[in-house]
């Protein structure tokens, strides 16, 4: 670590930019969500991870704790309102407040529209779009300016929704995810308007393109396509989870 920045991983940000902040991350125990948890923790935040698989959450929490990061895990499914409510409340009970909600939980598989059942379509919208709304809905009272645990803070909290770029044009075999992420982007814009105005909550989105070493990419692009595809990328490589985590860190910090 040099000059108080970097957190040992080349981060351009100072180690303490999220000091004193509490973040809850859905899908925070794997993929892009885990990298954000890790970087938030390395830069001073206490992190709560929500996910469906207990073993994955337990593994992620112990990895974070081994780095000296304050971390806790809660099993839950964003499709269930009672889980969302319980996990948000447990986070506040554990850490005393909530400053940042990151919605990174997502579902995905490759399928043609004719092979996708309406229930399969609904499942992905339930996870990505309804799940994001449900988490925001349950977190509102803690994130709003003057909410429980925020008495000393003069500002509201922050919401970060992880989206995608598939729906900007059209993508093969991703009709469900494209619709789901278009809804996520719409939620982000509307909440930024309404909750920014009414409650001083900053609502932002990050839309990653293909990111290496994630479940999403390994499911959606076999290695040979992935390698070939890199030739058409401006930097001749796919993105890295770290790139997304650094953007998330900027948005979550006071600089954002
Ligand atoms: C067709 C499928 C299917 C598949 C599930 N379904 N998998 N249909 N092809 N491969 C259908 C089922 O038949 C069923 O409909 C319905 O979906 C619900 O299936 P379940 O298995 O009961 O659902 P569940 O157990 O809740 O699992 C949901 C899941 C989940 C989405 C399939 O396994 C999941 O979330 N997986 C991994 C998460 C993931 O991939 N994360 C990375 C996201 S990447 P019927 O009609 O039969 O009842 C991402 C980035 C995108 O989002 C951008 C990349 C560039």
mmCIF file of C-alpha atoms and ligand atoms in Angstrom:
data_model
loop_
_atom_site.group_PDB
_atom_site.id
_atom_site.type_symbol
_atom_site.label_atom_id
_atom_site.label_comp_id
_atom_site.label_asym_id
_atom_site.label_seq_id
_atom_site.Cartn_x
_atom_site.Cartn_y
_atom_site.Cartn_z
ATOM 1 C CA UNK A 1 0.000 0.000 0.000
ATOM 2 C CA UNK A 2 1.435 3.363 -0.961
ATOM 3 C CA UNK A 3 0.470 6.880 -0.007
ATOM 4 C CA UNK A 4 -2.669 5.779 1.823
ATOM 5 C CA UNK A 5 -4.355 4.602 -1.344
ATOM 6 C CA UNK A 6 -4.638 1.324 -3.142
ATOM 7 C CA UNK A 7 -5.795 -1.064 -0.454
ATOM 8 C CA UNK A 8 -3.074 -3.336 -1.715
ATOM 9 C CA UNK A 9 -4.746 -3.887 -5.073
ATOM 10 C CA UNK A 10 -3.867 -0.853 -7.144
ATOM 11 C CA UNK A 11 -7.023 1.003 -6.178
ATOM 12 C CA UNK A 12 -6.819 4.698 -7.037
ATOM 13 C CA UNK A 13 -8.959 5.528 -4.014
ATOM 14 C CA UNK A 14 -7.903 6.202 -0.432
ATOM 15 C CA UNK A 15 -8.415 3.296 1.966
ATOM 16 C CA UNK A 16 -10.941 5.099 4.103
ATOM 17 C CA UNK A 17 -13.343 6.602 1.551
ATOM 18 C CA UNK A 18 -16.191 4.425 2.840
ATOM 19 C CA UNK A 19 -15.163 4.484 6.487
ATOM 20 C CA UNK A 20 -18.206 4.358 8.767
ATOM 21 C CA UNK A 21 -20.573 3.344 5.948
ATOM 22 C CA UNK A 22 -22.769 0.253 6.027
ATOM 23 C CA UNK A 23 -23.603 -1.486 2.752
ATOM 24 C CA UNK A 24 -26.052 -4.281 1.969
ATOM 25 C CA UNK A 25 -25.398 -6.169 -1.279
ATOM 26 C CA UNK A 26 -27.786 -8.641 -2.869
ATOM 27 C CA UNK A 27 -25.817 -11.197 -4.824
ATOM 28 C CA UNK A 28 -22.904 -9.876 -2.785
ATOM 29 C CA UNK A 29 -21.276 -13.255 -2.200
ATOM 30 C CA UNK A 30 -20.354 -14.093 -5.788
ATOM 31 C CA UNK A 31 -19.316 -12.606 -9.127
ATOM 32 C CA UNK A 32 -19.447 -8.845 -9.581
ATOM 33 C CA UNK A 33 -21.389 -8.508 -6.317
ATOM 34 C CA UNK A 34 -18.585 -10.134 -4.340
ATOM 35 C CA UNK A 35 -15.927 -7.924 -5.902
ATOM 36 C CA UNK A 36 -17.960 -4.870 -4.913
ATOM 37 C CA UNK A 37 -18.338 -6.256 -1.354
ATOM 38 C CA UNK A 38 -14.589 -6.835 -1.208
ATOM 39 C CA UNK A 39 -13.630 -3.379 -2.469
ATOM 40 C CA UNK A 40 -16.225 -1.634 -0.293
ATOM 41 C CA UNK A 41 -14.805 -3.546 2.694
ATOM 42 C CA UNK A 42 -11.207 -2.764 1.763
ATOM 43 C CA UNK A 43 -12.121 0.895 1.626
ATOM 44 C CA UNK A 44 -13.648 0.979 5.100
ATOM 45 C CA UNK A 45 -17.291 -0.094 4.791
ATOM 46 C CA UNK A 46 -19.028 -2.747 6.869
ATOM 47 C CA UNK A 47 -20.795 -5.108 4.464
ATOM 48 C CA UNK A 48 -23.856 -7.363 4.703
ATOM 49 C CA UNK A 49 -24.203 -9.991 1.976
ATOM 50 C CA UNK A 50 -27.551 -11.434 0.916
ATOM 51 C CA UNK A 51 -27.870 -14.541 -1.204
ATOM 52 C CA UNK A 52 -29.802 -17.737 -1.681
ATOM 53 C CA UNK A 53 -26.993 -20.247 -1.052
ATOM 54 C CA UNK A 54 -25.829 -20.484 2.542
ATOM 55 C CA UNK A 55 -22.518 -22.165 1.741
ATOM 56 C CA UNK A 56 -21.632 -19.436 -0.766
ATOM 57 C CA UNK A 57 -22.491 -16.682 1.699
ATOM 58 C CA UNK A 58 -20.565 -18.357 4.528
ATOM 59 C CA UNK A 59 -17.490 -18.754 2.313
ATOM 60 C CA UNK A 60 -17.605 -15.127 1.180
ATOM 61 C CA UNK A 61 -18.089 -13.786 4.708
ATOM 62 C CA UNK A 62 -15.155 -15.750 6.075
ATOM 63 C CA UNK A 63 -12.914 -14.599 3.196
ATOM 64 C CA UNK A 64 -13.835 -10.979 3.895
ATOM 65 C CA UNK A 65 -13.354 -11.368 7.652
ATOM 66 C CA UNK A 66 -9.939 -12.919 7.090
ATOM 67 C CA UNK A 67 -8.973 -9.591 5.496
ATOM 68 C CA UNK A 68 -10.168 -7.694 8.548
ATOM 69 C CA UNK A 69 -13.393 -6.548 6.887
ATOM 70 C CA UNK A 70 -16.543 -6.276 9.014
ATOM 71 C CA UNK A 71 -18.872 -8.642 7.192
ATOM 72 C CA UNK A 72 -22.072 -10.541 7.903
ATOM 73 C CA UNK A 73 -24.188 -12.796 5.699
ATOM 74 C CA UNK A 74 -27.938 -13.339 5.508
ATOM 75 C CA UNK A 75 -29.594 -16.056 3.505
ATOM 76 C CA UNK A 76 -32.558 -14.805 1.508
ATOM 77 C CA UNK A 77 -34.264 -14.619 -1.870
ATOM 78 C CA UNK A 78 -34.992 -11.158 -3.299
ATOM 79 C CA UNK A 79 -38.174 -12.611 -4.811
ATOM 80 C CA UNK A 80 -39.659 -12.939 -1.332
ATOM 81 C CA UNK A 81 -40.758 -9.708 0.305
ATOM 82 C CA UNK A 82 -40.467 -11.235 3.780
ATOM 83 C CA UNK A 83 -36.828 -12.158 3.070
ATOM 84 C CA UNK A 84 -36.074 -8.661 1.803
ATOM 85 C CA UNK A 85 -37.620 -7.099 4.907
ATOM 86 C CA UNK A 86 -35.854 -9.512 7.285
ATOM 87 C CA UNK A 87 -32.440 -9.023 5.675
ATOM 88 C CA UNK A 88 -32.696 -5.216 5.606
ATOM 89 C CA UNK A 89 -33.804 -5.196 9.265
ATOM 90 C CA UNK A 90 -31.112 -7.690 10.297
ATOM 91 C CA UNK A 91 -28.466 -5.529 8.635
ATOM 92 C CA UNK A 92 -29.597 -2.470 10.564
ATOM 93 C CA UNK A 93 -29.808 -4.508 13.784
ATOM 94 C CA UNK A 94 -26.275 -5.792 13.223
ATOM 95 C CA UNK A 95 -24.515 -2.618 12.114
ATOM 96 C CA UNK A 96 -26.862 0.074 13.480
ATOM 97 C CA UNK A 97 -27.843 1.663 10.154
ATOM 98 C CA UNK A 98 -27.864 1.309 6.385
ATOM 99 C CA UNK A 99 -26.119 3.725 4.009
ATOM 100 C CA UNK A 100 -25.779 1.832 0.737
ATOM 101 C CA UNK A 101 -27.948 -0.773 -0.987
ATOM 102 C CA UNK A 102 -26.429 -2.561 -3.978
ATOM 103 C CA UNK A 103 -28.790 -4.670 -6.068
ATOM 104 C CA UNK A 104 -26.508 -7.160 -7.806
ATOM 105 C CA UNK A 105 -28.612 -10.336 -7.607
ATOM 106 C CA UNK A 106 -29.565 -11.598 -11.066
ATOM 107 C CA UNK A 107 -30.740 -14.700 -12.869
ATOM 108 C CA UNK A 108 -29.736 -15.724 -16.340
ATOM 109 C CA UNK A 109 -29.617 -18.521 -18.891
ATOM 110 C CA UNK A 110 -29.456 -18.681 -22.675
ATOM 111 C CA UNK A 111 -32.745 -19.603 -24.322
ATOM 112 C CA UNK A 112 -34.621 -18.781 -27.504
ATOM 113 C CA UNK A 113 -37.989 -17.048 -27.103
ATOM 114 C CA UNK A 114 -39.819 -20.074 -28.464
ATOM 115 C CA UNK A 115 -38.190 -22.378 -25.916
ATOM 116 C CA UNK A 116 -38.712 -20.038 -22.974
ATOM 117 C CA UNK A 117 -41.847 -20.688 -20.918
ATOM 118 C CA UNK A 118 -43.757 -17.693 -19.576
ATOM 119 C CA UNK A 119 -42.744 -18.910 -16.126
ATOM 120 C CA UNK A 120 -39.071 -18.869 -17.124
ATOM 121 C CA UNK A 121 -39.537 -15.300 -18.405
ATOM 122 C CA UNK A 122 -41.312 -14.339 -15.174
ATOM 123 C CA UNK A 123 -38.614 -15.953 -13.013
ATOM 124 C CA UNK A 124 -35.892 -13.670 -14.358
ATOM 125 C CA UNK A 125 -38.090 -10.566 -14.134
ATOM 126 C CA UNK A 126 -38.956 -11.579 -10.570
ATOM 127 C CA UNK A 127 -35.298 -11.810 -9.584
ATOM 128 C CA UNK A 128 -33.866 -8.838 -11.477
ATOM 129 C CA UNK A 129 -36.682 -6.292 -11.689
ATOM 130 C CA UNK A 130 -39.205 -7.093 -8.965
ATOM 131 C CA UNK A 131 -36.372 -8.142 -6.640
ATOM 132 C CA UNK A 132 -34.624 -4.806 -7.138
ATOM 133 C CA UNK A 133 -37.832 -2.891 -6.491
ATOM 134 C CA UNK A 134 -38.631 -4.985 -3.401
ATOM 135 C CA UNK A 135 -35.202 -4.397 -1.867
ATOM 136 C CA UNK A 136 -35.445 -0.642 -2.537
ATOM 137 C CA UNK A 137 -38.947 -0.598 -1.085
ATOM 138 C CA UNK A 138 -37.891 -2.342 2.125
ATOM 139 C CA UNK A 139 -34.707 -0.272 2.492
ATOM 140 C CA UNK A 140 -36.337 3.136 1.968
ATOM 141 C CA UNK A 141 -37.108 3.924 5.579
ATOM 142 C CA UNK A 142 -33.472 3.356 6.572
ATOM 143 C CA UNK A 143 -31.950 5.158 3.587
ATOM 144 C CA UNK A 144 -34.005 8.307 3.665
ATOM 145 C CA UNK A 145 -32.559 11.470 5.198
ATOM 146 C CA UNK A 146 -33.236 11.393 8.943
ATOM 147 C CA UNK A 147 -34.123 7.684 8.917
ATOM 148 C CA UNK A 148 -33.282 5.303 11.797
ATOM 149 C CA UNK A 149 -29.540 5.316 12.483
ATOM 150 C CA UNK A 150 -29.032 8.253 10.118
ATOM 151 C CA UNK A 151 -29.704 10.940 12.712
ATOM 152 C CA UNK A 152 -26.138 12.157 12.667
ATOM 153 C CA UNK A 153 -26.013 12.182 8.879
ATOM 154 C CA UNK A 154 -27.247 15.230 7.036
ATOM 155 C CA UNK A 155 -27.839 13.282 3.848
ATOM 156 C CA UNK A 156 -29.812 10.313 2.634
ATOM 157 C CA UNK A 157 -28.219 7.026 1.601
ATOM 158 C CA UNK A 158 -27.443 5.565 -1.780
ATOM 159 C CA UNK A 159 -28.831 2.839 -4.030
ATOM 160 C CA UNK A 160 -26.795 1.209 -6.790
ATOM 161 C CA UNK A 161 -28.484 -1.071 -9.311
ATOM 162 C CA UNK A 162 -26.371 -3.391 -11.462
ATOM 163 C CA UNK A 163 -27.823 -3.667 -14.950
ATOM 164 C CA UNK A 164 -26.482 -4.764 -18.361
ATOM 165 C CA UNK A 165 -26.176 -3.453 -21.926
ATOM 166 C CA UNK A 166 -28.023 -6.302 -23.667
ATOM 167 C CA UNK A 167 -31.232 -4.330 -24.050
ATOM 168 C CA UNK A 168 -29.677 -1.245 -25.658
ATOM 169 C CA UNK A 169 -30.100 -2.987 -28.982
ATOM 170 C CA UNK A 170 -31.100 -6.675 -29.250
ATOM 171 C CA UNK A 171 -29.281 -9.788 -28.061
ATOM 172 C CA UNK A 172 -29.802 -13.391 -29.035
ATOM 173 C CA UNK A 173 -31.374 -15.725 -26.457
ATOM 174 C CA UNK A 174 -31.669 -13.015 -23.837
ATOM 175 C CA UNK A 175 -35.250 -11.818 -24.253
ATOM 176 C CA UNK A 176 -36.018 -12.329 -20.558
ATOM 177 C CA UNK A 177 -32.845 -10.687 -19.244
ATOM 178 C CA UNK A 178 -33.110 -7.799 -21.722
ATOM 179 C CA UNK A 179 -36.654 -7.045 -20.562
ATOM 180 C CA UNK A 180 -35.633 -7.427 -16.916
ATOM 181 C CA UNK A 181 -32.645 -5.097 -17.157
ATOM 182 C CA UNK A 182 -34.623 -2.511 -19.159
ATOM 183 C CA UNK A 183 -37.010 -2.452 -16.198
ATOM 184 C CA UNK A 184 -34.095 -2.111 -13.776
ATOM 185 C CA UNK A 185 -32.798 0.922 -15.701
ATOM 186 C CA UNK A 186 -36.254 2.435 -15.615
ATOM 187 C CA UNK A 187 -36.505 1.884 -11.847
ATOM 188 C CA UNK A 188 -33.130 3.528 -11.401
ATOM 189 C CA UNK A 189 -34.191 6.644 -13.296
ATOM 190 C CA UNK A 190 -37.545 6.970 -11.574
ATOM 191 C CA UNK A 191 -36.178 6.426 -8.069
ATOM 192 C CA UNK A 192 -33.333 8.848 -8.757
ATOM 193 C CA UNK A 193 -35.976 11.445 -9.599
ATOM 194 C CA UNK A 194 -38.528 10.719 -6.879
ATOM 195 C CA UNK A 195 -36.384 9.554 -3.960
ATOM 196 C CA UNK A 196 -33.630 12.011 -4.791
ATOM 197 C CA UNK A 197 -36.142 14.834 -4.581
ATOM 198 C CA UNK A 198 -38.183 13.597 -1.640
ATOM 199 C CA UNK A 199 -35.633 11.785 0.529
ATOM 200 C CA UNK A 200 -32.160 12.899 -0.611
ATOM 201 C CA UNK A 201 -31.266 9.346 -1.675
ATOM 202 C CA UNK A 202 -28.824 9.057 -4.577
ATOM 203 C CA UNK A 203 -29.883 6.314 -6.977
ATOM 204 C CA UNK A 204 -27.417 5.167 -9.628
ATOM 205 C CA UNK A 205 -26.940 2.293 -12.009
ATOM 206 C CA UNK A 206 -23.931 0.585 -13.544
ATOM 207 C CA UNK A 207 -24.412 -1.351 -16.769
ATOM 208 C CA UNK A 208 -21.489 -3.740 -17.262
ATOM 209 C CA UNK A 209 -20.758 -5.228 -20.647
ATOM 210 C CA UNK A 210 -19.193 -8.705 -20.732
ATOM 211 C CA UNK A 211 -17.148 -9.188 -17.566
ATOM 212 C CA UNK A 212 -14.579 -11.981 -17.289
ATOM 213 C CA UNK A 213 -14.566 -14.644 -14.599
ATOM 214 C CA UNK A 214 -18.286 -14.397 -13.828
ATOM 215 C CA UNK A 215 -21.127 -16.927 -13.909
ATOM 216 C CA UNK A 216 -22.845 -14.663 -16.411
ATOM 217 C CA UNK A 217 -20.033 -14.788 -18.946
ATOM 218 C CA UNK A 218 -19.283 -18.496 -18.552
ATOM 219 C CA UNK A 219 -22.976 -19.268 -19.048
ATOM 220 C CA UNK A 220 -23.508 -16.864 -21.925
ATOM 221 C CA UNK A 221 -20.273 -17.124 -23.881
ATOM 222 C CA UNK A 222 -18.261 -20.288 -24.278
ATOM 223 C CA UNK A 223 -14.507 -19.684 -23.985
ATOM 224 C CA UNK A 224 -13.801 -19.812 -27.718
ATOM 225 C CA UNK A 225 -16.472 -17.175 -28.447
ATOM 226 C CA UNK A 226 -15.183 -15.160 -25.553
ATOM 227 C CA UNK A 227 -11.626 -15.195 -26.942
ATOM 228 C CA UNK A 228 -12.788 -14.376 -30.458
ATOM 229 C CA UNK A 229 -15.075 -11.636 -29.158
ATOM 230 C CA UNK A 230 -12.169 -9.961 -27.429
ATOM 231 C CA UNK A 231 -10.688 -9.170 -30.844
ATOM 232 C CA UNK A 232 -13.604 -6.818 -31.467
ATOM 233 C CA UNK A 233 -13.382 -5.039 -28.134
ATOM 234 C CA UNK A 234 -11.749 -1.602 -28.169
ATOM 235 C CA UNK A 235 -9.181 -2.766 -25.592
ATOM 236 C CA UNK A 236 -8.992 -6.346 -26.975
ATOM 237 C CA UNK A 237 -10.253 -7.793 -23.686
ATOM 238 C CA UNK A 238 -13.450 -8.205 -21.733
ATOM 239 C CA UNK A 239 -14.017 -6.118 -18.630
ATOM 240 C CA UNK A 240 -12.895 -7.168 -15.170
ATOM 241 C CA UNK A 241 -14.935 -7.358 -12.003
ATOM 242 C CA UNK A 242 -12.482 -4.884 -10.502
ATOM 243 C CA UNK A 243 -13.456 -2.267 -13.132
ATOM 244 C CA UNK A 244 -17.059 -2.458 -11.995
ATOM 245 C CA UNK A 245 -16.114 -2.419 -8.313
ATOM 246 C CA UNK A 246 -14.061 0.756 -8.811
ATOM 247 C CA UNK A 247 -17.032 2.466 -10.495
ATOM 248 C CA UNK A 248 -19.255 1.313 -7.631
ATOM 249 C CA UNK A 249 -16.761 2.636 -5.111
ATOM 250 C CA UNK A 250 -16.695 6.039 -6.759
ATOM 251 C CA UNK A 251 -20.488 6.257 -6.829
ATOM 252 C CA UNK A 252 -20.819 5.104 -3.205
ATOM 253 C CA UNK A 253 -18.201 7.554 -1.924
ATOM 254 C CA UNK A 254 -18.818 11.197 -1.152
ATOM 255 C CA UNK A 255 -17.137 12.003 -4.464
ATOM 256 C CA UNK A 256 -20.063 10.331 -6.223
HETATM 257 C C1 LIG B 1 -34.988 -22.529 -20.259
HETATM 258 C C2 LIG B 1 -35.226 -22.362 -17.970
HETATM 259 C C3 LIG B 1 -33.826 -22.563 -17.785
HETATM 260 C C4 LIG B 1 -33.020 -22.749 -18.965
HETATM 261 C C5 LIG B 1 -34.734 -22.308 -15.824
HETATM 262 N N1 LIG B 1 -35.735 -22.202 -16.724
HETATM 263 N N2 LIG B 1 -33.563 -22.529 -16.452
HETATM 264 N N3 LIG B 1 -35.801 -22.336 -19.186
HETATM 265 N N4 LIG B 1 -33.645 -22.724 -20.170
HETATM 266 N N5 LIG B 1 -31.712 -22.943 -18.889
HETATM 267 C C6 LIG B 1 -37.156 -22.030 -16.459
HETATM 268 C C7 LIG B 1 -37.698 -23.278 -15.821
HETATM 269 O O1 LIG B 1 -38.038 -24.243 -16.788
HETATM 270 C C8 LIG B 1 -38.921 -22.768 -15.092
HETATM 271 O O2 LIG B 1 -40.042 -22.574 -15.955
HETATM 272 C C9 LIG B 1 -38.472 -21.386 -14.642
HETATM 273 O O3 LIG B 1 -37.366 -21.000 -15.486
HETATM 274 C C10 LIG B 1 -37.992 -21.388 -13.207
HETATM 275 O O4 LIG B 1 -36.957 -22.369 -13.098
HETATM 276 P P1 LIG B 1 -36.382 -22.854 -11.697
HETATM 277 O O5 LIG B 1 -35.236 -23.737 -11.971
HETATM 278 O O6 LIG B 1 -37.516 -23.346 -10.850
HETATM 279 O O7 LIG B 1 -35.954 -21.474 -11.070
HETATM 280 P P2 LIG B 1 -34.977 -21.190 -9.893
HETATM 281 O O8 LIG B 1 -34.545 -22.438 -9.202
HETATM 282 O O9 LIG B 1 -35.613 -20.151 -9.107
HETATM 283 O O10 LIG B 1 -33.689 -20.603 -10.658
HETATM 284 C C11 LIG B 1 -33.761 -19.450 -11.428
HETATM 285 C C12 LIG B 1 -32.542 -19.331 -12.331
HETATM 286 C C13 LIG B 1 -31.341 -19.571 -11.417
HETATM 287 C C14 LIG B 1 -32.579 -17.988 -12.986
HETATM 288 C C15 LIG B 1 -32.583 -20.355 -13.407
HETATM 289 O O11 LIG B 1 -30.821 -20.811 -11.617
HETATM 290 C C16 LIG B 1 -30.308 -18.583 -11.488
HETATM 291 O O12 LIG B 1 -30.531 -17.495 -11.076
HETATM 292 N N6 LIG B 1 -29.144 -18.981 -11.919
HETATM 293 C C17 LIG B 1 -27.852 -18.375 -11.892
HETATM 294 C C18 LIG B 1 -27.665 -16.980 -11.607
HETATM 295 C C19 LIG B 1 -26.854 -16.326 -12.677
HETATM 296 O O13 LIG B 1 -26.706 -16.794 -13.780
HETATM 297 N N7 LIG B 1 -26.229 -15.181 -12.344
HETATM 298 C C20 LIG B 1 -25.491 -14.405 -13.270
HETATM 299 C C21 LIG B 1 -26.379 -13.465 -13.960
HETATM 300 S S1 LIG B 1 -25.504 -12.710 -15.265
HETATM 301 P P3 LIG B 1 -41.218 -23.704 -16.072
HETATM 302 O O14 LIG B 1 -42.164 -23.126 -17.076
HETATM 303 O O15 LIG B 1 -40.541 -24.941 -16.546
HETATM 304 O O16 LIG B 1 -41.789 -23.816 -14.699
HETATM 305 C C22 LIG B 1 -26.343 -11.409 -15.751
HETATM 306 C C23 LIG B 1 -25.560 -10.564 -16.682
HETATM 307 C C24 LIG B 1 -26.207 -10.392 -17.980
HETATM 308 O O17 LIG B 1 -27.417 -11.150 -15.358
HETATM 309 C C25 LIG B 1 -25.312 -9.641 -18.945
HETATM 310 C C26 LIG B 1 -24.167 -10.429 -19.475
HETATM 311 C C27 LIG B 1 -23.409 -9.755 -20.607
#
